[in-house]
Short mmCIF file of C-alpha atoms in Angstrom, two decimals:
data_model
loop_
_atom_site.label_atom_id
_atom_site.label_comp_id
_atom_site.label_asym_id
_atom_site.label_seq_id
_atom_site.Cartn_x
_atom_site.Cartn_y
_atom_site.Cartn_z
CA MET Z 1 44.48 121.16 136.04
CA PHE Z 2 42.21 123.09 138.34
CA LEU Z 3 39.10 120.36 137.89
CA VAL Z 4 41.69 117.88 139.00
CA ARG Z 5 42.47 120.03 142.01
CA PHE Z 6 39.06 120.79 142.86
CA LEU Z 7 38.11 117.04 142.79
CA GLN Z 8 41.12 116.33 144.97
CA LEU Z 9 39.87 118.94 147.34
CA ARG Z 10 36.32 117.56 147.29
CA LYS Z 11 37.37 114.06 147.80
CA ARG Z 12 39.58 115.01 150.91
CA LYS Z 13 36.56 116.93 152.47
CA GLU Z 14 34.53 113.89 151.99
CA THR Z 15 37.06 111.42 153.28
CA GLY Z 16 39.09 113.47 155.72
CA MET Z 17 41.89 111.65 154.44
CA THR Z 18 45.47 113.04 152.98
CA GLN Z 19 47.81 110.20 151.75
CA LYS Z 20 50.95 111.93 151.30
CA ILE Z 21 52.74 115.29 152.59
CA GLU Z 22 55.84 116.66 150.95
CA ILE Z 23 58.10 119.80 151.51
CA LYS Z 24 60.00 121.15 148.45
CA ASN Z 25 61.81 124.49 147.77
CA LEU Z 26 59.47 126.72 145.63
CA GLU Z 27 59.89 126.97 142.02
CA GLN Z 28 58.42 129.31 139.33
CA SER Z 29 56.33 126.42 137.95
CA HIS Z 30 54.57 126.31 141.21
CA PHE Z 31 52.85 129.72 141.09
CA ASP Z 32 49.60 128.85 139.52
CA GLN Z 33 48.75 126.33 142.41
CA LEU Z 34 50.15 128.93 144.77
CA LEU Z 35 47.99 131.63 143.65
CA SER Z 36 44.95 129.37 144.13
CA THR Z 37 46.02 128.69 147.93
CA MET Z 38 46.83 132.25 148.37
CA GLU Z 39 43.21 133.23 147.24
CA LYS Z 40 41.86 130.76 150.00
CA ALA Z 41 44.33 131.60 152.58
CA TYR Z 42 43.99 135.57 152.40
CA ARG Z 43 40.31 135.66 152.43
CA SER Z 44 40.30 137.75 155.49
CA TRP Z 45 43.35 139.71 154.67
CA ASP Z 46 42.98 143.27 153.23
CA GLY Z 47 46.41 143.50 151.86
CA SER Z 48 47.33 142.47 148.45
CA MET Z 49 48.53 138.94 147.57
CA TRP Z 50 52.14 138.07 146.17
CA LYS Z 51 52.62 138.67 142.62
CA ARG Z 52 54.50 136.32 140.44
CA GLU Z 53 57.50 138.80 139.83
CA THR Z 54 57.74 138.98 143.52
CA ILE Z 55 57.91 135.46 143.78
CA ASP Z 56 60.50 135.20 140.96
CA LEU Z 57 62.60 137.73 142.91
CA LEU Z 58 62.55 135.79 146.00
CA ILE Z 59 63.56 132.62 144.40
CA LYS Z 60 66.23 134.32 142.39
CA LYS Z 61 67.76 135.91 145.54
CA PHE Z 62 67.63 132.90 147.89
CA PRO Z 63 66.02 129.69 146.55
CA LEU Z 64 66.96 127.53 149.61
CA GLY Z 65 64.75 129.92 151.87
CA GLN Z 66 61.43 129.41 150.12
CA PHE Z 67 59.34 126.40 150.76
CA VAL Z 68 56.34 124.84 149.42
CA ILE Z 69 54.18 122.12 150.84
CA PHE Z 70 52.32 119.62 149.05
CA ALA Z 71 49.42 117.36 150.34
CA ASP Z 72 48.68 114.59 147.58
CA GLY Z 73 50.58 116.55 144.98
CA ILE Z 74 48.58 119.64 145.54
CA VAL Z 75 50.19 123.05 146.67
CA VAL Z 76 48.46 123.71 149.98
CA GLY Z 77 50.98 126.13 151.85
CA SER Z 78 54.13 127.96 151.49
CA ALA Z 79 56.88 129.75 153.54
CA PHE Z 80 59.11 132.58 152.42
CA SER Z 81 62.16 134.04 154.08
CA ILE Z 82 65.51 135.99 153.61
CA ILE Z 83 68.93 136.20 155.43
CA VAL Z 84 69.50 139.64 157.16
CA ASP Z 85 72.44 141.11 158.86
CA TYR Z 86 70.21 141.79 162.01
CA ASP Z 87 72.98 143.97 163.64
CA GLN Z 88 72.11 146.66 160.98
CA PHE Z 89 68.45 146.94 162.10
CA SER Z 90 66.75 147.72 165.39
CA ASP Z 91 63.97 145.83 166.92
CA ASN Z 92 61.61 148.63 165.99
CA HIS Z 93 61.86 148.02 162.32
CA THR Z 94 59.06 147.48 159.93
CA TYR Z 95 58.25 145.09 157.39
CA LYS Z 96 58.82 147.70 154.66
CA GLN Z 97 62.32 148.47 156.16
CA ILE Z 98 63.63 144.75 156.90
CA THR Z 99 62.54 143.64 153.29
CA GLY Z 100 64.15 146.88 151.62
CA ASN Z 101 60.70 148.44 150.42
CA TYR Z 102 59.62 145.04 149.36
CA THR Z 103 62.75 144.23 146.96
CA PHE Z 104 64.50 142.10 149.10
CA SER Z 105 67.77 144.07 148.83
CA THR Z 106 68.39 143.36 152.48
CA HIS Z 107 69.13 139.72 151.79
CA THR Z 108 72.86 138.87 152.05
CA GLU Z 109 74.62 135.46 152.45
CA ASP Z 110 76.75 137.29 155.08
CA GLY Z 111 73.86 137.97 157.37
CA ASN Z 112 73.31 136.11 160.92
CA VAL Z 113 69.40 135.77 161.01
CA LEU Z 114 66.99 134.08 159.05
CA TYR Z 115 63.92 136.59 158.67
CA GLY Z 116 60.72 134.99 158.20
CA VAL Z 117 58.74 136.74 155.35
CA GLU Z 118 55.50 134.98 155.22
CA VAL Z 119 53.85 131.70 155.76
CA PHE Z 120 50.45 130.61 154.79
CA VAL Z 121 48.19 127.24 154.55
CA HIS Z 122 45.20 126.59 152.65
CA PRO Z 123 42.23 126.81 155.09
CA ASP Z 124 40.85 123.24 154.15
CA TYR Z 125 44.15 121.65 155.19
CA ARG Z 126 44.68 123.23 158.63
CA GLY Z 127 44.35 119.92 160.54
CA LEU Z 128 47.61 118.29 159.31
CA ARG Z 129 50.23 120.31 161.13
CA LEU Z 130 51.37 122.03 157.82
CA GLY Z 131 52.24 125.37 159.70
CA ARG Z 132 54.49 123.19 162.01
CA ARG Z 133 56.21 121.38 159.17
CA LEU Z 134 57.22 124.60 157.44
CA TYR Z 135 58.44 126.12 160.64
CA ASP Z 136 60.41 122.89 161.20
CA ALA Z 137 61.76 123.17 157.56
CA ARG Z 138 62.88 126.73 158.48
CA LYS Z 139 64.67 125.80 161.66
CA GLU Z 140 66.49 122.82 159.89
CA LEU Z 141 67.82 125.42 157.21
CA CYS Z 142 68.61 127.86 160.01
CA GLU Z 143 70.83 125.09 161.67
CA LYS Z 144 72.25 124.04 158.32
CA LEU Z 145 73.45 127.43 157.46
CA ASN Z 146 74.73 128.29 161.01
CA LEU Z 147 72.62 131.12 161.60
CA GLN Z 148 71.93 132.66 165.15
CA ALA Z 149 68.11 132.78 164.99
CA ILE Z 150 64.89 132.97 163.08
CA ILE Z 151 63.07 136.32 163.60
CA PHE Z 152 59.84 137.61 162.04
CA GLY Z 153 57.27 140.07 162.80
CA GLY Z 154 53.78 138.29 163.41
CA ARG Z 155 50.29 139.38 163.01
CA ILE Z 156 47.78 139.15 166.10
CA PRO Z 157 44.39 139.05 164.00
CA ASN Z 158 42.08 138.45 166.90
CA TYR Z 159 43.51 141.50 168.82
CA HIS Z 160 40.73 143.85 167.41
CA GLU Z 161 38.00 141.59 169.19
CA HIS Z 162 39.83 142.64 172.54
CA SER Z 163 41.27 145.81 171.93
CA GLN Z 164 38.83 148.04 173.96
CA GLU Z 165 39.53 145.64 176.80
CA TYR Z 166 43.32 145.14 176.71
CA GLY Z 167 46.26 146.64 175.43
CA PRO Z 168 48.67 144.70 173.30
CA LYS Z 169 50.81 143.64 176.14
CA GLU Z 170 48.10 142.33 178.27
CA TYR Z 171 46.64 140.75 175.12
CA ILE Z 172 49.91 138.77 174.49
CA GLN Z 173 50.22 137.91 178.20
CA LYS Z 174 46.57 136.30 177.84
CA VAL Z 175 47.29 134.42 174.94
CA LYS Z 176 50.44 133.19 176.71
CA LEU Z 177 48.31 131.88 179.40
CA LYS Z 178 45.73 130.53 177.09
CA GLU Z 179 43.09 132.68 178.43
CA ILE Z 180 42.70 134.14 174.74
CA TYR Z 181 43.23 132.12 171.41
CA ASP Z 182 44.92 133.90 168.54
CA PRO Z 183 45.19 131.81 165.47
CA VAL Z 184 48.71 133.38 164.54
CA LEU Z 185 50.38 134.02 167.81
CA SER Z 186 49.05 130.89 169.72
CA PHE Z 187 50.47 128.78 167.06
CA GLN Z 188 53.85 130.66 166.97
CA LEU Z 189 54.29 130.26 170.89
CA SER Z 190 53.54 126.52 170.44
CA ASN Z 191 56.36 126.23 168.09
CA ASP Z 192 59.05 127.43 170.47
CA PHE Z 193 59.29 131.07 169.46
CA HIS Z 194 59.16 133.75 172.15
CA VAL Z 195 57.98 137.45 171.90
CA LYS Z 196 60.92 139.96 171.76
CA LYS Z 197 58.82 142.98 171.88
CA VAL Z 198 55.55 144.57 170.52
CA LEU Z 199 55.93 146.51 167.02
CA LYS Z 200 53.63 149.32 166.00
CA ASN Z 201 52.92 150.23 162.46
CA TYR Z 202 54.99 146.83 161.28
CA LEU Z 203 52.06 146.42 158.64
CA PRO Z 204 50.03 149.55 158.54
CA GLU Z 205 47.38 147.62 156.53
CA ASP Z 206 46.68 145.19 158.93
CA LYS Z 207 43.44 146.37 160.33
CA GLN Z 208 42.55 143.19 162.46
CA SER Z 209 45.88 143.60 164.27
CA GLU Z 210 45.26 147.27 164.54
CA GLU Z 211 48.79 147.83 163.20
CA TYR Z 212 50.37 145.90 165.99
CA ALA Z 213 52.60 142.94 165.64
CA THR Z 214 54.84 140.65 167.61
CA LEU Z 215 58.39 140.46 167.09
CA LEU Z 216 59.12 136.80 167.53
CA GLN Z 217 62.42 134.80 167.80
CA TRP Z 218 63.69 131.13 168.00
CA ASP Z 219 67.25 130.56 168.83
CA ASN Z 220 69.42 128.23 167.09
CA VAL Z 221 71.26 126.56 170.06
CA TYR Z 222 73.69 124.88 167.73
CA TYR Z 223 74.77 128.20 166.45
CA THR Z 224 78.79 128.35 166.45
CA PRO Z 225 80.20 131.91 166.01
CA PRO Z 226 82.67 132.22 163.12
CA THR Z 227 86.29 132.41 163.95
CA LYS Z 228 88.52 134.54 161.83
CA ILE Z 229 91.88 133.18 161.03
CA GLY Z 230 94.20 134.23 163.91
CA GLU Z 231 91.39 135.27 166.22
CA LYS Z 232 90.10 133.14 168.85
CA ILE Z 233 88.35 133.78 172.28
CA ARG Z 234 90.87 134.10 175.08
CA LYS Z 235 90.52 132.46 178.26
CA THR Z 236 92.80 134.47 180.24
CA VAL Z 237 91.55 138.12 179.92
CA ARG Z 238 93.53 141.09 181.12
CA ILE Z 239 91.38 143.98 182.19
CA GLY Z 240 92.65 147.68 182.66
CA LEU Z 241 90.74 150.02 184.79
CA VAL Z 242 91.27 153.68 184.61
CA GLN Z 243 90.44 155.47 188.01
CA TRP Z 244 90.00 158.81 186.47
CA LYS Z 245 90.93 162.19 188.22
CA MET Z 246 88.38 164.85 187.49
CA ARG Z 247 90.32 167.84 186.40
CA VAL Z 248 89.15 170.93 184.43
CA PHE Z 249 89.96 170.80 180.57
CA ASN Z 250 90.03 173.87 178.44
CA SER Z 251 89.10 171.89 175.15
CA ILE Z 252 87.79 168.45 174.21
CA ASP Z 253 91.22 167.98 172.74
CA GLU Z 254 92.80 168.17 176.27
CA LEU Z 255 90.38 165.55 177.41
CA PHE Z 256 91.37 163.30 174.40
CA GLN Z 257 94.96 163.75 175.50
CA GLN Z 258 94.25 162.47 178.90
CA VAL Z 259 92.24 159.65 177.65
CA GLU Z 260 94.99 158.55 175.03
CA HIS Z 261 97.52 158.57 177.68
CA PHE Z 262 95.68 156.11 179.69
CA VAL Z 263 94.70 153.96 176.59
CA ASP Z 264 98.28 153.87 175.53
CA ALA Z 265 99.54 152.61 178.92
CA ILE Z 266 96.87 149.97 179.20
CA ALA Z 267 97.58 148.92 175.56
CA ALA Z 268 101.27 148.64 176.31
CA TYR Z 269 100.54 145.87 178.98
CA LYS Z 270 98.71 144.15 176.25
CA ALA Z 271 95.16 144.40 177.85
CA ASP Z 272 92.06 143.22 176.47
CA PHE Z 273 89.86 145.75 178.06
CA ALA Z 274 90.33 149.61 178.82
CA VAL Z 275 87.61 150.80 181.21
CA PHE Z 276 86.59 154.42 181.83
CA PRO Z 277 84.31 155.67 184.39
CA GLU Z 278 80.69 156.91 184.21
CA TYR Z 279 80.63 160.49 183.43
CA PHE Z 280 84.38 160.93 183.10
CA ASN Z 281 83.61 163.47 180.45
CA ALA Z 282 82.01 165.89 183.22
CA PRO Z 283 84.93 168.44 183.21
CA LEU Z 284 83.57 169.63 179.70
CA MET Z 285 80.59 170.81 181.55
CA HIS Z 286 82.32 173.86 183.20
CA GLU Z 287 82.00 175.50 179.86
CA PHE Z 288 78.11 175.70 180.47
CA ASN Z 289 78.26 176.60 184.27
CA GLN Z 290 76.03 179.78 183.76
CA MET Z 291 73.22 177.57 182.51
CA LYS Z 292 70.72 175.70 184.67
CA GLU Z 293 71.85 172.06 185.50
CA ALA Z 294 69.54 170.49 183.26
CA ASP Z 295 70.28 172.74 180.37
CA ALA Z 296 74.10 172.33 180.95
CA MET Z 297 73.79 168.59 180.78
CA ARG Z 298 71.84 168.74 177.56
CA ALA Z 299 74.53 171.28 176.26
CA MET Z 300 77.49 168.78 177.27
CA ALA Z 301 75.58 166.02 175.06
CA GLN Z 302 76.89 167.91 171.99
CA PHE Z 303 80.31 166.25 172.49
CA THR Z 304 78.92 162.59 172.86
CA GLN Z 305 79.20 161.71 169.04
CA ARG Z 306 82.54 163.09 168.78
CA ILE Z 307 83.84 161.33 172.07
CA LYS Z 308 82.27 158.01 170.43
CA GLU Z 309 84.23 158.37 167.34
CA LYS Z 310 87.59 159.14 169.09
CA PHE Z 311 87.30 156.26 171.50
CA SER Z 312 86.63 153.92 168.24
CA GLU Z 313 89.52 155.40 166.75
CA PHE Z 314 91.82 154.54 169.98
CA ALA Z 315 90.44 151.09 170.17
CA VAL Z 316 91.53 150.19 166.65
CA SER Z 317 94.77 152.11 166.59
CA TYR Z 318 95.78 150.57 170.31
CA ASN Z 319 94.34 147.19 169.76
CA VAL Z 320 92.28 147.42 172.85
CA ASN Z 321 88.54 146.93 173.55
CA ILE Z 322 87.40 150.13 175.11
CA ILE Z 323 84.36 150.66 177.43
CA ALA Z 324 83.92 154.43 177.20
CA GLY Z 325 82.31 154.99 180.67
CA SER Z 326 79.08 156.86 180.01
CA MET Z 327 78.03 160.27 178.98
CA PRO Z 328 74.73 162.24 178.14
CA LEU Z 329 72.95 161.45 174.88
CA TYR Z 330 70.13 164.23 173.98
CA GLU Z 331 68.05 162.79 171.15
CA ASN Z 332 64.10 163.28 170.46
CA ASN Z 333 63.74 165.49 173.31
CA SER Z 334 65.10 162.84 175.57
CA LEU Z 335 68.20 162.81 177.76
CA LYS Z 336 69.77 159.35 178.67
CA ASN Z 337 72.81 158.34 180.14
CA VAL Z 338 74.60 155.96 177.62
CA GLY Z 339 78.17 154.51 176.88
CA TYR Z 340 79.89 152.76 174.08
CA LEU Z 341 81.84 149.46 173.81
CA CYS Z 342 84.24 150.14 171.03
CA HIS Z 343 85.58 147.06 169.79
CA ARG Z 344 89.44 146.70 168.63
CA ASN Z 345 87.99 145.64 165.33
CA GLY Z 346 86.19 148.95 164.75
CA LYS Z 347 82.63 147.66 165.86
CA ILE Z 348 80.79 149.88 168.27
CA ASP Z 349 77.93 148.70 170.50
CA SER Z 350 75.94 150.95 172.85
CA TYR Z 351 74.29 150.58 176.40
CA GLU Z 352 72.21 152.66 178.48
CA LYS Z 353 71.62 153.38 182.19
CA ILE Z 354 68.07 151.79 182.81
CA HIS Z 355 67.84 152.88 186.54
CA ILE Z 356 68.18 156.70 187.32
CA THR Z 357 68.81 157.93 190.77
CA PRO Z 358 66.65 160.40 192.23
CA ASP Z 359 69.44 163.19 191.95
CA GLU Z 360 69.63 162.41 188.17
CA VAL Z 361 65.88 162.98 187.72
CA LYS Z 362 65.66 166.09 190.14
CA TYR Z 363 68.64 168.07 188.54
CA TRP Z 364 68.99 166.88 184.97
CA GLY Z 365 65.72 165.31 183.87
CA LEU Z 366 67.25 161.92 183.03
CA GLU Z 367 65.30 159.03 181.58
CA GLY Z 368 65.88 155.44 182.07
CA GLY Z 369 66.94 153.31 179.01
CA GLU Z 370 65.58 150.09 177.81
CA MET Z 371 68.56 148.33 176.53
CA LEU Z 372 69.94 145.45 178.10
CA GLN Z 373 72.17 142.66 176.47
CA THR Z 374 75.36 140.73 176.51
CA TYR Z 375 78.32 141.40 174.24
CA ASP Z 376 80.35 138.96 172.04
CA THR Z 377 84.08 140.18 172.37
CA ASP Z 378 87.37 138.66 171.35
CA ALA Z 379 87.85 138.04 175.09
CA GLY Z 380 84.49 136.45 176.06
CA LYS Z 381 80.94 137.39 176.67
CA ILE Z 382 80.57 140.57 178.62
CA GLY Z 383 77.75 142.47 180.33
CA ILE Z 384 77.87 146.25 181.17
CA LEU Z 385 75.83 148.25 183.76
CA ILE Z 386 76.17 151.60 184.73
CA CYS Z 387 76.63 152.45 188.36
CA TYR Z 388 73.15 152.27 190.14
CA ASP Z 389 72.04 149.42 188.00
CA VAL Z 390 74.27 146.88 189.73
CA GLU Z 391 72.32 147.69 192.73
CA PHE Z 392 69.26 145.77 191.14
CA PRO Z 393 70.16 141.92 190.92
CA GLU Z 394 67.68 141.12 188.40
CA LEU Z 395 69.59 142.94 185.69
CA PRO Z 396 72.98 140.85 186.01
CA ARG Z 397 71.01 137.70 186.40
CA LEU Z 398 69.24 138.33 183.05
CA LEU Z 399 72.67 138.79 181.58
CA ALA Z 400 74.04 135.91 183.52
CA ASN Z 401 71.16 133.66 181.85
CA GLU Z 402 72.72 134.66 178.45
CA GLY Z 403 76.12 133.55 179.33
CA MET Z 404 77.97 136.57 180.65
CA GLN Z 405 81.41 135.94 182.01
CA ILE Z 406 82.47 139.42 182.95
CA LEU Z 407 80.36 142.17 184.12
CA PHE Z 408 82.08 145.76 183.90
CA VAL Z 409 80.39 148.66 186.24
CA PRO Z 410 81.45 151.97 185.23
CA PHE Z 411 80.29 154.36 188.31
CA LEU Z 412 80.12 157.85 189.69
CA THR Z 413 79.97 158.26 193.45
CA ASP Z 414 80.59 161.34 195.56
CA THR Z 415 80.67 159.77 199.24
CA GLN Z 416 82.34 156.54 200.74
CA ASN Z 417 78.61 155.18 201.59
CA ALA Z 418 77.58 155.70 198.19
CA TYR Z 419 80.60 153.79 196.90
CA MET Z 420 80.13 150.94 199.19
CA ARG Z 421 76.53 150.58 198.13
CA VAL Z 422 78.01 150.11 194.62
CA ARG Z 423 80.99 148.06 195.75
CA THR Z 424 79.01 145.56 197.85
CA CYS Z 425 76.29 144.99 195.40
CA ALA Z 426 79.04 144.46 192.57
CA GLN Z 427 80.77 141.72 194.84
CA ALA Z 428 77.21 139.98 195.53
CA ARG Z 429 76.58 140.01 191.67
CA ALA Z 430 79.97 138.14 191.21
CA ILE Z 431 79.11 135.35 193.69
CA GLU Z 432 75.40 134.92 192.63
CA ASN Z 433 76.10 135.05 188.99
CA GLU Z 434 79.47 133.09 188.96
CA CYS Z 435 80.96 135.83 187.02
CA PHE Z 436 83.92 138.41 187.23
CA VAL Z 437 82.76 141.99 188.13
CA ALA Z 438 85.06 145.02 187.13
CA ILE Z 439 84.17 148.39 188.61
CA THR Z 440 85.77 151.73 188.22
CA GLY Z 441 85.04 155.35 189.04
CA SER Z 442 86.49 158.84 189.33
CA VAL Z 443 88.52 160.60 192.17
CA GLY Z 444 89.26 164.09 192.93
CA ASN Z 445 87.16 167.40 193.31
CA LEU Z 446 85.68 169.57 190.64
CA PRO Z 447 84.35 172.51 192.25
CA GLN Z 448 83.88 174.38 188.93
CA VAL Z 449 81.01 171.94 187.94
CA GLU Z 450 77.64 171.48 189.84
CA ASN Z 451 76.82 168.03 190.84
CA PHE Z 452 80.39 166.65 190.00
CA ASP Z 453 82.13 168.65 192.71
CA LEU Z 454 83.14 165.59 194.93
CA ASN Z 455 84.22 162.14 193.60
CA TYR Z 456 85.23 158.93 195.57
CA SER Z 457 86.43 155.66 193.97
CA GLN Z 458 88.39 152.47 194.68
CA SER Z 459 88.37 150.47 191.41
CA ALA Z 460 88.44 146.75 191.88
CA VAL Z 461 87.80 143.40 190.22
CA PHE Z 462 85.67 140.91 192.19
CA THR Z 463 85.52 137.27 191.68
CA PRO Z 464 83.17 134.55 192.78
CA SER Z 465 83.66 132.63 196.20
CA ASP Z 466 85.17 129.37 195.91
CA PHE Z 467 88.20 127.57 196.22
CA ALA Z 468 89.84 128.60 192.65
CA PHE Z 469 89.40 132.27 193.51
CA PRO Z 470 90.89 134.43 196.33
CA SER Z 471 89.37 133.93 199.63
CA ASN Z 472 87.92 137.35 199.85
CA GLY Z 473 86.63 137.39 196.48
CA ILE Z 474 88.81 140.38 195.48
CA LYS Z 475 91.13 139.68 192.58
CA SER Z 476 92.70 143.10 192.65
CA GLU Z 477 91.85 146.69 193.91
CA ALA Z 478 93.47 150.10 193.63
CA THR Z 479 94.36 152.72 196.02
CA ALA Z 480 91.46 154.46 197.15
CA ASN Z 481 90.93 158.10 196.01
CA THR Z 482 94.13 157.95 193.81
CA GLU Z 483 94.40 158.52 190.03
CA MET Z 484 95.76 155.19 188.59
CA ILE Z 485 95.47 152.27 186.39
CA LEU Z 486 94.48 148.66 187.83
CA LEU Z 487 95.55 145.93 185.70
CA ALA Z 488 94.14 142.35 186.60
CA ASP Z 489 94.08 138.91 184.69
CA VAL Z 490 90.90 136.80 185.13
CA ASP Z 491 90.81 133.31 184.02
CA LEU Z 492 87.58 132.36 182.17
CA LYS Z 493 88.18 128.64 182.31
CA LEU Z 494 87.79 128.82 186.13
CA LEU Z 495 84.19 129.92 185.51
CA ASP Z 496 83.53 127.10 183.43
CA GLU Z 497 84.86 124.63 186.15
CA LEU Z 498 82.72 126.52 188.87
CA HIS Z 499 79.48 126.38 186.87
CA SER Z 500 79.82 122.43 186.87
CA TYR Z 501 82.15 121.58 189.83
CA GLY Z 502 81.79 124.35 192.35
CA SER Z 503 81.02 123.62 196.05
CA VAL Z 504 77.71 125.62 195.42
CA ARG Z 505 76.33 126.38 192.20
CA ASN Z 506 74.18 129.44 192.19
CA LEU Z 507 73.23 129.17 188.56
CA LYS Z 508 72.49 125.50 188.44
CA ASP Z 509 70.67 125.15 191.68
CA ARG Z 510 67.97 127.89 191.03
CA ARG Z 511 64.31 126.76 191.53
CA PRO Z 512 62.58 127.59 188.39
CA ASP Z 513 59.58 125.53 189.47
CA PHE Z 514 59.29 127.87 192.50
CA TYR Z 515 60.32 131.29 190.85
CA THR Z 516 61.05 132.71 187.43
CA LEU Z 517 62.70 135.94 186.06
CA LYS Z 518 61.82 137.36 182.66
CA ARG Z 519 61.94 140.36 180.61
CA ASN Z 520 59.07 142.75 180.24
CA ARG Z 521 59.67 145.14 177.31
CA LYS Z 522 58.00 148.45 177.55
CA VAL Z 523 55.47 148.81 174.94
#
């Protein structure tokens, strides 16, 4: 058999012709030929090759996800993959973690992402676009199984030749601009994959990539989110904004009583969202007033986990999605301003303040976050930005590019001019991104707590500016500096019409030929 294979390979080298290309699902009987191809494909690879028992395990767990490609009846390449619930992993995972320590225990038919485990092609057949065909087979499978995306970690094997001159970020950019050729990354970019971020220690044995890897993603544009029986996305959404009064609480249980009062009231009106302000839990800091301000903020962070859990309980029991304002989180010697989206189905998402004000840095030593995303809820696709972040138009535009319909902005401002910065910018974001924007903050005085002694707020819901919306772009607004709940209904169907038939179309009429906006992930 191997003599026949050798003669076929020699004939192809002599004639340069291949008659027939086929892609099939990998079977155990293919292993001997697969091994021969691996030996050729992995000549420059320091890691170990795939063993028969590992291949058998992949075939047993997910036969549809394992492909083998034939050229004139010879196995000349393969692609392995599994399905994972990517929500259970962060973008900072390693190959070992995502594969369950190489056992593929992470594979689940209930997952949402097709994760690429390996692709290789015999070097003598690398002029036939076999890698592209294998990637296309994966894409077809992803669409067939209605998965959100294909994700995998990719090597950058030529990086070691340039690492003295460029960091991985600069190297990737130069590969994108085709100033540097990388046999793996250049190929993946040409196949519609985009780099999400750079991974460190993804494959520790990968010396050529100097232990770096690119996290790549291809999005399935035909993906349809599953809809549970009795559950559907609402088009008319009711928002409940809590204009919170700062007051001293003798315990965290007293704070929870006040929170539950507002959640109960909002839920009674059958609202879809209950929204709390930035640092609504600031009164708890009075317990640490004897400390330095930075130490007091870190001490208050001890309540954050308990508050998150309690808000999630309220969201489920009162059947309302809760946006839990923001609060300090101290982890790994880093203090951040974070918040939590507690879905009424029990799921919890988090978000971070990305831009930190000068006072937050000066008095508390806060660091900016790196998390920016939209959230799919049972009442539409939403985005959440904390206070100062709404003053930077790039962030909402990135979220709008992902289909955001409602932007929520929990804020904290002490003076009217500070409030007007947030308000004016929020109203601009509603117009330029053709979405609804809801803002809410705190009122009242808190002289017992440093940096939170004064508070000014007028909660509001803003709309785009067109005939279907209020002429002043304001759906509803609260009484300034008064503790209260503001309830407002927004119609998401109006946004759909605006995007296509508005008198102006800010999203469609952009000039990507003249300017572009992209994410730059911190490495």
